[in-house]
XYZ file of C-alpha atoms in Angstrom:
780
model
C -17.461 -21.144 33.152
C -19.127 -22.761 36.094
C -19.394 -26.312 34.700
C -15.771 -26.688 33.591
C -12.701 -27.507 35.572
C -10.723 -24.510 34.332
C -11.889 -20.957 33.648
C -10.390 -18.788 30.921
C -10.645 -15.074 30.300
C -13.485 -14.206 27.970
C -12.500 -12.948 24.537
C -13.829 -9.393 24.244
C -12.599 -8.613 20.758
C -9.726 -6.524 22.111
C -7.546 -9.000 24.006
C -5.178 -11.554 22.406
C -7.226 -13.785 20.103
C -4.311 -16.138 19.410
C -3.889 -17.054 23.091
C -7.654 -17.282 23.638
C -7.900 -19.628 20.661
C -5.320 -22.001 22.164
C -7.064 -21.957 25.562
C -10.473 -22.477 23.968
C -9.236 -25.512 22.042
C -7.941 -26.941 25.333
C -11.359 -26.408 26.967
C -13.119 -28.156 24.078
C -10.668 -31.065 24.259
C -11.263 -31.309 27.998
C -15.022 -31.453 27.415
C -14.656 -34.015 24.615
C -16.180 -31.879 21.862
C -13.147 -30.502 19.985
C -14.163 -32.285 16.773
C -17.233 -30.039 16.499
C -15.227 -27.008 15.358
C -14.030 -28.958 12.294
C -17.547 -29.238 10.917
C -20.044 -32.085 10.983
C -18.772 -33.605 7.731
C -15.266 -34.015 9.201
C -16.347 -35.545 12.502
C -15.654 -39.215 13.238
C -17.831 -41.604 11.254
C -18.183 -43.854 14.313
C -20.390 -41.243 16.014
C -24.151 -41.452 15.669
C -26.129 -38.495 14.418
C -27.437 -37.818 17.916
C -23.925 -37.860 19.358
C -22.742 -35.472 16.684
C -25.622 -33.089 17.384
C -24.984 -33.166 21.137
C -21.264 -32.544 20.583
C -21.938 -29.577 18.266
C -24.388 -27.996 20.715
C -22.021 -28.552 23.627
C -19.113 -26.957 21.745
C -21.268 -24.028 20.597
C -22.440 -23.323 24.166
C -18.845 -23.516 25.435
C -17.698 -20.974 22.850
C -20.610 -18.634 23.647
C -19.828 -18.709 27.392
C -16.196 -17.817 26.691
C -16.986 -14.741 24.571
C -17.533 -11.183 25.727
C -20.622 -9.258 24.662
C -18.898 -7.410 21.812
C -17.401 -10.529 20.228
C -20.578 -12.552 20.843
C -22.686 -10.116 18.835
C -20.427 -10.738 15.839
C -21.099 -14.512 15.770
C -24.461 -14.885 17.527
C -26.271 -15.663 14.272
C -24.075 -18.667 13.466
C -25.891 -21.922 14.254
C -22.953 -24.343 14.612
C -19.680 -24.356 16.522
C -17.703 -24.719 13.274
C -19.407 -21.682 11.736
C -18.737 -19.645 14.872
C -15.087 -20.707 14.872
C -14.579 -19.801 11.214
C -16.307 -16.427 11.700
C -14.059 -15.570 14.656
C -10.948 -16.514 12.668
C -12.080 -14.423 9.689
C -12.696 -11.406 11.954
C -9.628 -11.564 14.175
C -7.081 -13.529 12.123
C -7.449 -11.792 8.790
C -4.858 -12.707 6.138
C -5.330 -9.608 4.034
C -2.382 -7.798 2.434
C -2.953 -4.741 4.630
C -2.917 -6.832 7.826
C 0.261 -8.664 6.791
C 1.916 -5.333 5.994
C 0.856 -3.894 9.367
C 2.268 -6.857 11.312
C 5.534 -6.819 9.361
C 5.932 -3.106 9.986
C 5.406 -3.704 13.700
C 8.016 -6.462 13.648
C 10.699 -4.547 11.748
C 10.164 -1.345 13.737
C 9.960 -3.082 17.137
C 12.287 -1.397 19.616
C 12.789 -2.109 23.296
C 13.298 0.658 25.838
C 15.266 0.772 29.073
C 12.281 2.006 31.068
C 10.136 -1.131 30.603
C 10.741 -4.701 31.700
C 12.763 -6.729 29.186
C 10.651 -9.807 29.973
C 7.426 -7.930 29.174
C 8.913 -6.608 25.939
C 10.038 -10.129 24.973
C 6.437 -11.253 25.409
C 5.317 -8.406 23.135
C 7.876 -9.436 20.493
C 6.729 -13.075 20.674
C 3.103 -11.990 20.270
C 3.941 -10.289 16.969
C 5.676 -13.480 15.785
C 2.671 -15.587 16.847
C 0.278 -13.277 15.002
C 2.381 -13.636 11.842
C 2.438 -17.433 12.157
C -1.340 -17.478 12.634
C -1.782 -15.847 9.213
C 0.806 -18.213 7.669
C 3.671 -15.724 7.282
C 6.912 -17.703 7.611
C 10.214 -16.166 8.736
C 13.622 -17.746 9.031
C 14.578 -18.499 12.645
C 17.871 -16.640 12.265
C 16.035 -13.562 10.952
C 13.844 -13.598 14.052
C 16.928 -13.827 16.262
C 18.658 -10.934 14.465
C 15.552 -8.759 14.671
C 15.301 -9.463 18.395
C 18.973 -8.603 18.922
C 18.525 -5.439 16.916
C 15.573 -4.359 19.089
C 17.559 -4.446 22.350
C 18.037 -1.124 24.185
C 21.378 0.688 24.259
C 22.453 -0.722 27.635
C 22.593 -4.179 25.976
C 25.142 -3.182 23.316
C 28.015 -5.215 24.805
C 25.732 -8.215 25.151
C 24.674 -7.840 21.497
C 28.303 -7.615 20.372
C 29.139 -10.790 22.273
C 26.299 -12.689 20.563
C 27.087 -11.367 17.069
C 30.868 -11.787 17.113
C 31.207 -14.676 19.541
C 29.398 -17.371 17.488
C 30.730 -18.939 14.321
C 27.574 -20.926 13.514
C 24.047 -19.606 12.966
C 22.104 -18.344 15.959
C 18.546 -19.328 16.891
C 15.717 -17.379 18.457
C 15.549 -19.704 21.488
C 19.266 -19.200 22.195
C 18.944 -15.418 22.024
C 15.844 -15.306 24.226
C 17.412 -17.604 26.818
C 20.566 -15.476 26.884
C 18.546 -12.264 27.232
C 16.544 -13.628 30.161
C 19.713 -14.832 31.881
C 21.396 -11.481 31.292
C 18.376 -9.627 32.658
C 18.404 -11.701 35.875
C 22.120 -10.967 36.279
C 21.554 -7.220 35.722
C 18.749 -7.168 38.275
C 20.970 -8.925 40.815
C 23.879 -6.535 40.144
C 21.628 -3.492 40.483
C 20.217 -4.853 43.722
C 23.734 -5.367 45.137
C 24.862 -1.888 44.016
C 21.786 -0.312 45.568
C 22.394 -2.124 48.872
C 26.036 -0.993 49.032
C 25.292 2.646 48.229
C 22.333 2.820 50.590
C 24.451 1.471 53.420
C 27.129 4.048 52.710
C 24.676 6.953 52.640
C 22.772 5.788 55.707
C 25.972 5.751 57.755
C 26.588 9.417 56.991
C 29.163 9.357 54.160
C 28.019 10.228 50.635
C 30.395 10.072 47.678
C 30.662 13.866 47.491
C 31.239 14.182 51.172
C 33.919 11.534 51.099
C 35.787 13.495 48.440
C 35.562 16.777 50.298
C 36.770 15.343 53.574
C 39.840 13.419 52.540
C 42.008 12.449 55.487
C 39.290 13.244 58.015
C 37.552 10.712 60.154
C 33.936 10.002 59.579
C 31.470 10.896 62.214
C 30.089 7.361 62.143
C 31.849 4.738 64.135
C 30.997 2.125 61.526
C 33.800 0.885 59.283
C 31.332 0.335 56.415
C 31.763 3.969 55.375
C 35.369 3.342 54.440
C 35.354 3.306 50.614
C 38.541 1.250 50.438
C 36.605 -1.746 51.716
C 34.164 -1.860 48.727
C 34.821 -3.957 45.624
C 33.915 -2.890 42.056
C 31.675 -5.388 40.227
C 33.241 -4.441 36.864
C 37.016 -4.604 37.366
C 36.842 -6.425 40.758
C 39.186 -3.896 42.361
C 38.475 -2.202 45.673
C 38.002 1.489 46.339
C 35.099 2.470 44.034
C 31.696 1.419 42.752
C 30.920 0.015 39.306
C 29.276 3.230 38.043
C 32.517 5.168 38.801
C 34.881 2.505 37.463
C 37.599 4.173 35.312
C 38.144 0.982 33.292
C 34.418 0.762 32.487
C 34.332 4.382 31.337
C 37.463 3.831 29.236
C 35.970 0.703 27.586
C 32.751 2.546 26.766
C 34.688 5.385 25.146
C 36.762 2.908 23.126
C 33.616 1.127 22.010
C 32.124 4.425 20.832
C 35.279 5.240 18.866
C 35.411 1.864 17.100
C 31.764 1.458 16.174
C 29.035 3.647 14.738
C 25.525 2.688 15.775
C 23.014 4.550 13.640
C 19.295 5.006 14.033
C 17.229 6.741 11.411
C 14.735 9.387 12.469
C 12.549 10.549 9.606
C 9.044 10.923 10.962
C 8.624 7.165 11.372
C 9.348 4.707 14.151
C 13.110 4.257 14.186
C 15.111 1.044 14.185
C 18.760 0.708 15.161
C 21.310 -0.309 12.574
C 23.634 -3.161 13.405
C 27.170 -2.371 14.546
C 29.423 -1.356 11.660
C 33.157 -0.913 12.189
C 34.900 1.990 10.487
C 38.001 -0.087 9.791
C 36.170 -1.900 6.985
C 36.314 -0.615 3.465
C 33.771 2.103 2.754
C 33.031 0.769 -0.722
C 31.010 -2.235 0.514
C 27.264 -2.220 1.039
C 26.079 -3.821 4.301
C 22.712 -5.607 4.034
C 20.940 -4.757 7.291
C 17.604 -6.064 8.549
C 17.294 -3.304 11.149
C 17.896 -0.226 9.007
C 14.714 1.630 8.088
C 16.034 3.041 4.788
C 18.924 2.628 2.357
C 21.695 5.061 3.353
C 24.898 6.217 1.675
C 27.531 8.812 2.734
C 29.088 9.403 -0.707
C 27.503 11.956 -3.011
C 29.355 10.659 -6.086
C 27.616 7.280 -5.694
C 24.209 8.828 -6.448
C 22.821 8.696 -9.953
C 20.087 11.206 -9.064
C 19.984 13.238 -5.883
C 17.410 15.678 -4.545
C 18.942 17.792 -1.813
C 16.618 18.360 1.123
C 16.508 18.069 4.898
C 15.060 14.680 5.827
C 15.650 13.830 9.491
C 18.720 12.721 11.432
C 20.911 9.692 11.996
C 21.991 9.100 15.601
C 25.534 7.716 16.062
C 26.867 5.721 18.987
C 28.220 8.792 20.804
C 24.790 10.461 20.589
C 26.090 12.746 17.838
C 23.261 13.436 15.339
C 24.015 13.463 11.610
C 21.663 15.154 9.192
C 19.997 13.375 6.268
C 20.784 15.886 3.550
C 19.057 14.388 0.544
C 17.355 11.468 -1.144
C 18.049 9.855 -4.500
C 18.929 6.719 -6.454
C 22.104 4.613 -6.585
C 22.900 2.144 -9.371
C 24.468 -1.167 -8.284
C 26.025 -3.941 -10.359
C 24.945 -7.284 -8.888
C 26.742 -10.624 -8.721
C 25.414 -11.628 -12.165
C 26.526 -8.325 -13.834
C 22.911 -7.162 -13.858
C 22.339 -3.549 -12.822
C 19.777 -2.647 -10.176
C 18.683 0.835 -9.069
C 18.258 1.430 -5.347
C 15.506 4.002 -4.852
C 14.831 6.336 -1.930
C 18.448 6.186 -0.732
C 19.169 8.683 2.076
C 22.276 10.827 1.652
C 24.028 10.943 5.075
C 27.544 12.417 4.642
C 28.693 11.655 8.216
C 27.808 7.948 8.073
C 30.733 5.522 7.880
C 29.248 2.729 5.778
C 26.769 2.151 2.947
C 23.642 0.411 4.226
C 20.987 -1.565 2.316
C 17.670 -1.872 4.161
C 16.136 -5.351 4.092
C 12.843 -3.945 5.385
C 12.491 -1.734 2.289
C 12.825 -4.784 0.037
C 10.203 -6.495 2.197
C 7.804 -3.564 1.721
C 8.212 -4.020 -2.065
C 7.039 -7.634 -1.743
C 10.428 -9.331 -2.003
C 11.309 -12.342 0.163
C 14.498 -12.799 2.190
C 16.292 -16.104 2.730
C 19.427 -16.776 4.773
C 21.269 -20.081 4.411
C 24.891 -21.257 4.774
C 26.218 -17.750 5.279
C 24.460 -16.276 2.236
C 21.601 -13.764 2.415
C 19.360 -13.726 -0.685
C 16.632 -11.273 -1.691
C 14.119 -13.057 -3.907
C 11.308 -12.053 -6.248
C 9.633 -15.424 -6.648
C 12.455 -17.701 -7.769
C 14.562 -14.827 -9.170
C 17.501 -13.756 -6.982
C 17.512 -9.945 -6.975
C 20.556 -9.528 -4.717
C 22.688 -11.595 -2.393
C 25.245 -10.945 0.306
C 27.947 -13.039 1.947
C 28.564 -13.124 5.685
C 31.823 -11.513 6.755
C 33.695 -13.975 9.006
C 35.294 -11.160 10.979
C 32.179 -9.285 12.088
C 29.219 -11.473 11.048
C 27.700 -8.824 8.769
C 26.230 -9.602 5.360
C 28.062 -7.660 2.632
C 26.480 -7.244 -0.808
C 27.999 -9.342 -3.560
C 28.199 -6.443 -5.994
C 29.601 -2.964 -6.531
C 28.512 0.618 -7.096
C 28.227 1.942 -10.629
C 29.900 5.323 -10.310
C 27.897 8.280 -11.585
C 27.911 12.025 -11.095
C 24.743 12.874 -9.262
C 22.135 14.875 -11.076
C 21.105 17.307 -8.350
C 17.365 17.826 -8.543
C 15.479 20.912 -7.500
C 12.414 20.835 -5.322
C 10.048 21.119 -8.252
C 7.326 18.844 -9.629
C 8.369 15.333 -10.629
C 7.374 15.318 -14.302
C 7.505 11.514 -14.517
C 5.135 11.071 -11.579
C 2.890 13.872 -12.870
C 2.406 12.233 -16.293
C 1.972 8.861 -14.596
C -0.966 10.328 -12.634
C -2.378 12.310 -15.571
C -2.569 9.138 -17.657
C -4.403 7.246 -14.920
C -1.408 5.305 -13.489
C -0.107 4.152 -16.873
C 2.838 1.737 -16.850
C 6.425 2.966 -17.049
C 6.804 1.279 -20.440
C 3.864 3.314 -21.751
C 5.466 6.545 -20.544
C 8.728 5.637 -22.286
C 6.924 5.048 -25.590
C 5.069 8.359 -25.382
C 8.337 10.171 -24.637
C 10.024 8.488 -27.623
C 7.223 9.795 -29.855
C 7.688 13.300 -28.356
C 4.022 13.516 -27.346
C 4.500 14.797 -23.779
C 5.282 18.465 -24.457
C 8.998 17.651 -24.674
C 9.223 16.857 -20.942
C 12.278 14.773 -20.051
C 11.171 11.781 -17.981
C 13.225 9.966 -15.345
C 12.844 6.574 -13.728
C 9.317 6.213 -12.348
C 9.395 6.051 -8.572
C 7.620 3.280 -6.657
C 3.839 3.861 -6.697
C 2.064 2.233 -3.768
C -1.356 2.856 -5.329
C -0.340 0.779 -8.374
C 0.740 -2.129 -6.145
C -2.500 -1.991 -4.142
C -4.712 -1.506 -7.183
C -3.101 -3.737 -9.832
C -2.010 -6.913 -8.034
C -3.363 -9.926 -9.953
C -2.916 -13.623 -10.654
C -0.761 -15.206 -13.363
C -2.386 -14.698 -16.766
C -3.935 -17.380 -18.972
C -2.668 -18.076 -22.468
C -4.187 -15.849 -25.153
C -5.917 -17.038 -28.278
C -4.853 -15.804 -31.714
C -7.116 -14.401 -34.407
C -6.436 -11.774 -37.063
C -8.573 -8.758 -37.983
C -7.689 -6.598 -40.981
C -9.658 -3.381 -40.349
C -11.537 -1.478 -37.644
C -15.082 -2.635 -36.820
C -14.444 -6.109 -38.214
C -14.082 -8.109 -34.992
C -15.459 -6.725 -31.697
C -15.341 -7.992 -28.101
C -17.966 -7.074 -25.502
C -18.401 -7.815 -21.818
C -20.536 -6.625 -18.897
C -19.062 -6.032 -15.453
C -21.096 -5.820 -12.259
C -23.070 -5.377 -10.179
C -21.027 -3.101 -7.963
C -21.848 -3.040 -4.263
C -21.498 0.768 -4.389
C -23.631 2.677 -6.872
C -22.265 5.607 -8.841
C -23.450 9.190 -8.432
C -26.002 8.538 -11.168
C -27.165 5.229 -9.697
C -25.125 2.965 -11.973
C -24.185 -0.567 -10.911
C -22.719 -2.045 -14.138
C -20.496 -1.027 -16.997
C -20.455 -2.357 -20.551
C -17.142 -2.461 -22.407
C -16.890 -2.823 -26.188
C -13.403 -3.304 -27.676
C -12.442 -3.120 -31.334
C -9.985 -5.940 -32.009
C -8.019 -4.182 -34.739
C -7.374 -0.865 -32.974
C -7.938 -1.936 -29.328
C -10.137 1.128 -28.834
C -12.549 0.685 -25.920
C -15.980 2.228 -25.340
C -17.359 2.171 -21.805
C -20.991 2.710 -20.774
C -22.144 2.847 -17.153
C -25.549 1.151 -16.760
C -28.120 1.205 -14.000
C -29.363 -2.279 -14.900
C -28.048 -5.089 -17.103
C -31.251 -4.965 -19.177
C -29.887 -1.742 -20.731
C -27.106 -3.737 -22.429
C -28.987 -4.346 -25.696
C -30.030 -0.686 -26.106
C -26.503 0.620 -25.455
C -24.950 -1.873 -27.862
C -27.504 -1.035 -30.552
C -26.874 2.725 -30.149
C -23.120 2.153 -30.282
C -23.456 -0.009 -33.402
C -25.548 2.645 -35.171
C -23.009 5.356 -34.300
C -19.912 3.435 -35.481
C -21.614 2.085 -38.598
C -22.579 5.609 -39.590
C -19.019 6.910 -38.981
C -17.167 4.130 -40.829
C -19.873 3.253 -43.396
C -19.240 -0.449 -42.937
C -20.750 -3.354 -41.048
C -19.566 -5.439 -38.123
C -18.607 -9.004 -39.018
C -18.013 -10.831 -35.711
C -19.052 -10.146 -32.109
C -17.417 -12.123 -29.287
C -19.134 -12.278 -25.872
C -19.518 -14.613 -22.936
C -22.740 -16.484 -22.137
C -24.284 -13.785 -19.947
C -28.058 -13.582 -20.190
C -27.767 -9.965 -21.320
C -26.107 -11.226 -24.545
C -28.329 -14.300 -25.016
C -31.703 -12.550 -25.116
C -33.906 -13.125 -28.172
C -33.902 -9.384 -28.834
C -30.092 -9.315 -28.998
C -29.941 -12.453 -31.168
C -32.524 -11.080 -33.613
C -30.607 -7.807 -33.966
C -27.385 -9.696 -34.811
C -29.200 -11.869 -37.360
C -30.767 -8.841 -39.064
C -27.390 -7.049 -39.233
C -25.505 -10.138 -40.425
C -23.261 -10.244 -37.344
C -21.631 -13.600 -36.622
C -21.604 -14.564 -32.928
C -18.622 -16.092 -31.102
C -19.399 -17.236 -27.556
C -17.261 -18.697 -24.815
C -17.625 -22.163 -23.303
C -19.806 -21.956 -20.151
C -17.867 -21.093 -16.967
C -14.750 -20.263 -19.002
C -14.493 -16.453 -19.105
C -10.796 -16.757 -20.057
C -11.914 -17.489 -23.643
C -13.163 -13.923 -23.837
C -9.676 -12.919 -22.776
C -9.376 -9.520 -24.439
C -12.563 -8.173 -22.841
C -11.757 -9.739 -19.462
C -8.239 -8.257 -19.490
C -9.631 -4.884 -20.490
C -12.069 -4.976 -17.569
C -9.199 -5.894 -15.275
C -7.091 -3.028 -16.612
C -9.953 -0.565 -16.191
C -10.640 -1.711 -12.624
C -6.926 -1.524 -11.777
C -6.880 2.056 -13.011
C -10.099 2.809 -11.091
C -8.654 1.490 -7.845
C -5.409 3.398 -8.331
C -7.204 6.643 -9.208
C -9.599 6.443 -6.270
C -6.803 5.510 -3.863
C -4.538 8.242 -5.175
C -7.217 10.940 -5.166
C -8.920 10.018 -1.897
C -12.354 10.226 -3.537
C -15.284 8.138 -2.306
C -16.133 4.835 -4.003
C -19.278 6.535 -5.325
C -17.023 8.096 -7.968
C -16.066 4.747 -9.492
C -18.232 5.477 -12.553
C -16.369 8.717 -13.225
C -13.045 6.954 -12.643
C -14.028 4.120 -15.029
C -15.008 6.432 -17.893
C -11.806 8.418 -17.326
C -9.781 5.192 -17.313
C -11.295 4.146 -20.661
C -10.569 7.625 -22.055
C -6.918 7.347 -20.994
C -6.454 3.717 -22.088
C -7.417 4.820 -25.597
C -4.551 7.316 -25.408
C -1.853 5.020 -24.007
C 0.516 2.874 -26.104
C -0.513 -0.741 -26.719
C 1.988 -3.524 -27.333
C -0.567 -5.156 -29.665
C -0.300 -2.074 -31.918
C 3.513 -1.830 -31.938
C 3.265 0.793 -29.196
C 0.787 2.972 -31.053
C -2.216 4.276 -29.170
C -5.745 2.981 -29.957
C -6.907 6.498 -30.896
C -4.011 6.893 -33.333
C -4.831 3.508 -34.888
C -8.504 4.502 -35.132
C -8.108 8.058 -36.505
C -4.713 7.724 -38.184
C -3.091 10.694 -36.426
C -1.214 11.221 -33.133
C -3.095 12.108 -29.965
C -2.959 15.521 -28.273
C -2.163 15.235 -24.543
C -2.285 18.920 -23.674
C -5.708 18.630 -22.024
C -4.780 15.846 -19.588
C -4.964 16.568 -15.866
C -4.498 14.492 -12.698
C -7.741 12.781 -11.676
C -9.036 14.098 -8.347
C -6.826 17.185 -8.391
C -7.973 20.568 -7.134
C -9.588 22.769 -9.806
C -11.004 26.286 -9.915
C -13.806 26.831 -12.441
C -14.455 30.355 -13.710
C -17.895 31.788 -12.937
C -19.590 35.105 -13.718
C -21.186 36.294 -10.512
C -21.605 39.781 -9.031
C -18.822 42.291 -9.440
C -17.653 41.818 -5.863
C -18.108 38.037 -5.773
C -15.277 35.509 -6.305
C -14.635 34.792 -9.985
C -13.996 31.063 -9.502
C -15.393 28.160 -7.482
C -13.402 25.320 -5.937
C -13.973 21.936 -7.556
C -12.529 18.443 -7.907
C -11.559 17.220 -11.388
C -13.437 13.953 -12.146
C -13.146 13.377 -15.882
C -13.448 14.353 -19.541
C -17.029 14.728 -20.845
C -17.711 13.086 -24.178
C -18.228 15.428 -27.106
C -17.493 18.605 -25.110
C -14.303 20.677 -25.065
C -14.184 21.085 -21.330
C -13.660 19.305 -18.050
C -16.073 17.463 -15.800
C -15.824 18.812 -12.254
C -17.415 18.130 -8.897
C -18.333 21.488 -7.427
C -17.599 21.751 -3.701
C -20.319 23.649 -1.897
C -22.186 23.542 1.365
C -25.116 21.159 1.564
C -23.691 18.789 -1.043
C -21.846 19.112 -4.331
C -22.934 18.925 -7.949
C -21.410 18.032 -11.282
C -20.503 20.816 -13.719
C -18.733 21.049 -17.076
C -16.509 24.051 -17.664
C -13.890 25.042 -20.184
C -12.264 27.849 -18.190
C -10.553 25.935 -15.406
C -7.344 26.516 -13.437
C -5.762 23.353 -11.991
C -3.476 22.772 -9.012
C -2.276 19.260 -9.802
C 0.007 19.143 -6.761
C -3.013 19.130 -4.442
C -6.035 16.869 -4.201
C -9.519 18.254 -3.699
C -10.514 15.380 -1.394
C -14.193 15.515 -0.464
C -15.271 15.540 3.131
C -17.319 12.548 4.295
C -20.117 14.799 5.537
C -20.491 16.368 2.116
C -20.520 12.944 0.462
C -23.260 11.771 2.828
C -25.339 14.857 2.100
C -24.925 14.469 -1.660
C -25.564 10.713 -1.625
C -28.834 11.222 0.273
C -30.327 12.891 -2.820
C -32.096 10.849 -5.504
C -30.236 12.634 -8.292
C -27.071 14.673 -8.494
C -27.409 18.066 -10.157
C -25.456 18.415 -13.401
C -24.660 21.860 -14.721
C -23.153 22.933 -18.057
C -21.559 26.362 -17.865
C -21.602 28.520 -20.991
C -18.599 30.098 -22.666
C -17.278 33.322 -21.205
C -17.857 35.007 -24.595
C -21.600 34.352 -24.587
C -24.454 35.488 -22.413
C -24.667 33.868 -19.002
C -26.910 30.855 -19.566
C -27.129 27.924 -17.146
C -29.323 24.924 -17.784
C -29.605 22.365 -14.946
C -30.953 18.855 -15.437
C -30.772 15.601 -13.474
C -27.356 14.052 -13.892
C -26.769 10.916 -15.976
C -23.480 9.060 -16.471
C -21.322 10.497 -19.254
C -19.969 7.613 -21.336
C -17.384 7.229 -24.059
C -19.789 6.865 -26.948
C -22.908 8.481 -28.412
C -24.615 10.905 -26.031
C -28.368 10.384 -25.778
C -30.400 13.614 -25.839
C -34.079 14.608 -25.578
C -36.415 15.781 -28.274
C -33.849 18.187 -29.698
C -30.892 16.002 -30.725
C -31.168 12.354 -29.703
C -28.489 10.948 -32.002
C -26.569 14.142 -32.533
C -22.792 13.984 -32.125
C -21.797 16.971 -29.963
C -18.364 17.803 -31.258
C -17.621 21.192 -29.777
C -18.368 23.396 -26.841
C -19.967 25.958 -29.194
C -22.551 23.370 -30.240
C -23.530 22.758 -26.599
C -24.093 26.494 -26.109
C -26.237 26.694 -29.267
C -28.391 23.753 -28.208
C -28.986 25.248 -24.755
C -29.953 28.599 -26.291
C -32.374 26.754 -28.576
C -33.964 25.099 -25.548
C -34.547 28.477 -23.907
C -36.071 29.836 -27.133
C -38.389 26.927 -28.008
C -39.090 25.611 -24.517
C -37.911 22.146 -25.503
C -35.967 19.924 -23.058
C -32.496 18.488 -23.430
C -30.743 15.829 -21.369
C -26.948 15.817 -21.328
């Protein structure tokens, strides 16, 4: 900047935004316009309007001149300095969960190397800490110091031991950084002195090898510097050898290797050293370690479940690698006699101690607090585990014990618990337990459900509101309805909304995907006609919010004519329609989990939503004493034999030429209403299309993830082709129409069967044959 006293490097969008932000604030203070970035309403009231305007323009121009072209394009449309500042912070100081996770992973996996400058690596470590502070992630100062110590390269092991075992009180980050810088200066000076001594010796004509081979002979040089007896060792301070050949130094290093195991996990991820653990300690204790990447245990009889497999190596202090021979769960009894199951514990037989990884608890969302020699792992205000600092070695040892169990050795086959969890659209573990108790899962024996990252990412939510209480005595007596949308991404059929209708007595949900909210009245009327005809009774009460789609005169007149009493929420209080709002939240949680787990594009959210509603109706509900909504509605248990994992790879049978393949590759995307078959997305060149087929072979261990190019090609079309394939026992008949969303309710048809309930695959075939015979049209 030519008109300022100091120039700063322009922010390009790729350099350090945190440092640029500090420098930019200093420039604005220097120019007397720092208040402008707070916003005009927060500026000093003593300033006139003209002064405020001048200050804002001056600050805006200063920011523009300190931005590179790439960053400037991002904020060029903002008219004030405050708006520019907020936009830059939102772009480059994001506080999202993914960004916090990324920074924490970088911190816990940070590892220094011997080949790079320690000072430069300290600056890199401090940058990670600054980035975390900028997004308001707080860490204890002692945790920072321990992480920094743990990141030091192997040639700093003695220095690390001195810090860990030489201090009785807590250590601070500033103390550790100051000690590291001092140590690095000393090492540089020692190396410089060693290099000078050895270079002098070699330049005078006597190398170390030559000196050994010519004992008793005179050197050809007349200089006395070549006489090794004149040199002093910088390690033991004795004369006659250099530090690198010092016998005492070599003996100390060997002793250190014998008395301490230093382990580093290598399992396809960035490794992190484990703190020093002495073998003289009892092997029953569990050491709580902030540097260990995974939980590790050397005793097979500690495992409650164990799957034997090769899973990387553990590197000990003498460079001896130890194999990770399995992974499983270990049950621990905590300080309060509560039992806790450690998951994903690595079985390392050659390890000397049991290790609990603090970083794994952090990845699960737990907090860590260290105070007065006690390390606590917290879930909110609940203490999950705690460890006490050992006065002898400074390590935190778990206040608890192992619950002994004979390991159940697992084979490398499909995890039935995880498979049913995915088939049921990421149902809760409690729901799986209830279905197993009722023997509805083909007799499969379920284990503890492993951690599901997609559930954490898709189902995180705020604390719930209190629920109102009302009593319904039969189905179709009290109904809740709500409209969700619009979605920023349209479905394959062009839908932007979905309407949910929930029966209060049975908790059964119907879901309709709509292109526009004006379709709400028609869908509700069709649903009402269908259910009234099935149950031969009338609806008493309908509860909705105050959305315009429910307040139209057409909707009100229909309710009056049918004798339906209306319950509405107070304006701007959607919590009063709690059941419908919670159902929408549950559906969207399932949708996010299913799309994340399958890798499908967001354009499939309509298929995921209808599938989620289908599965929710088949999962236990606590409001029904753990019965399923479909069982409460029909009065008989549900059949789960047709369930498959959403997004899994499928092969649909086709009847082509005799030498052509007899199946096509597809992706499973749902259960069509009223048809005994599966809804599939057919993978083919030039874009896919939706088909329904009964004869399908599934590979639920693989996902048929769509390529982006294919999605772009298919999304460029106005309509997606929808194909119903006939039974293999009938003539080969294919009828293709423009695709519409399949919903969990009455299917609308053309002139042939508008209100007809398609209840079997045979009926679909008959209707299609009728269309070919009469020339009439049908829309599925």
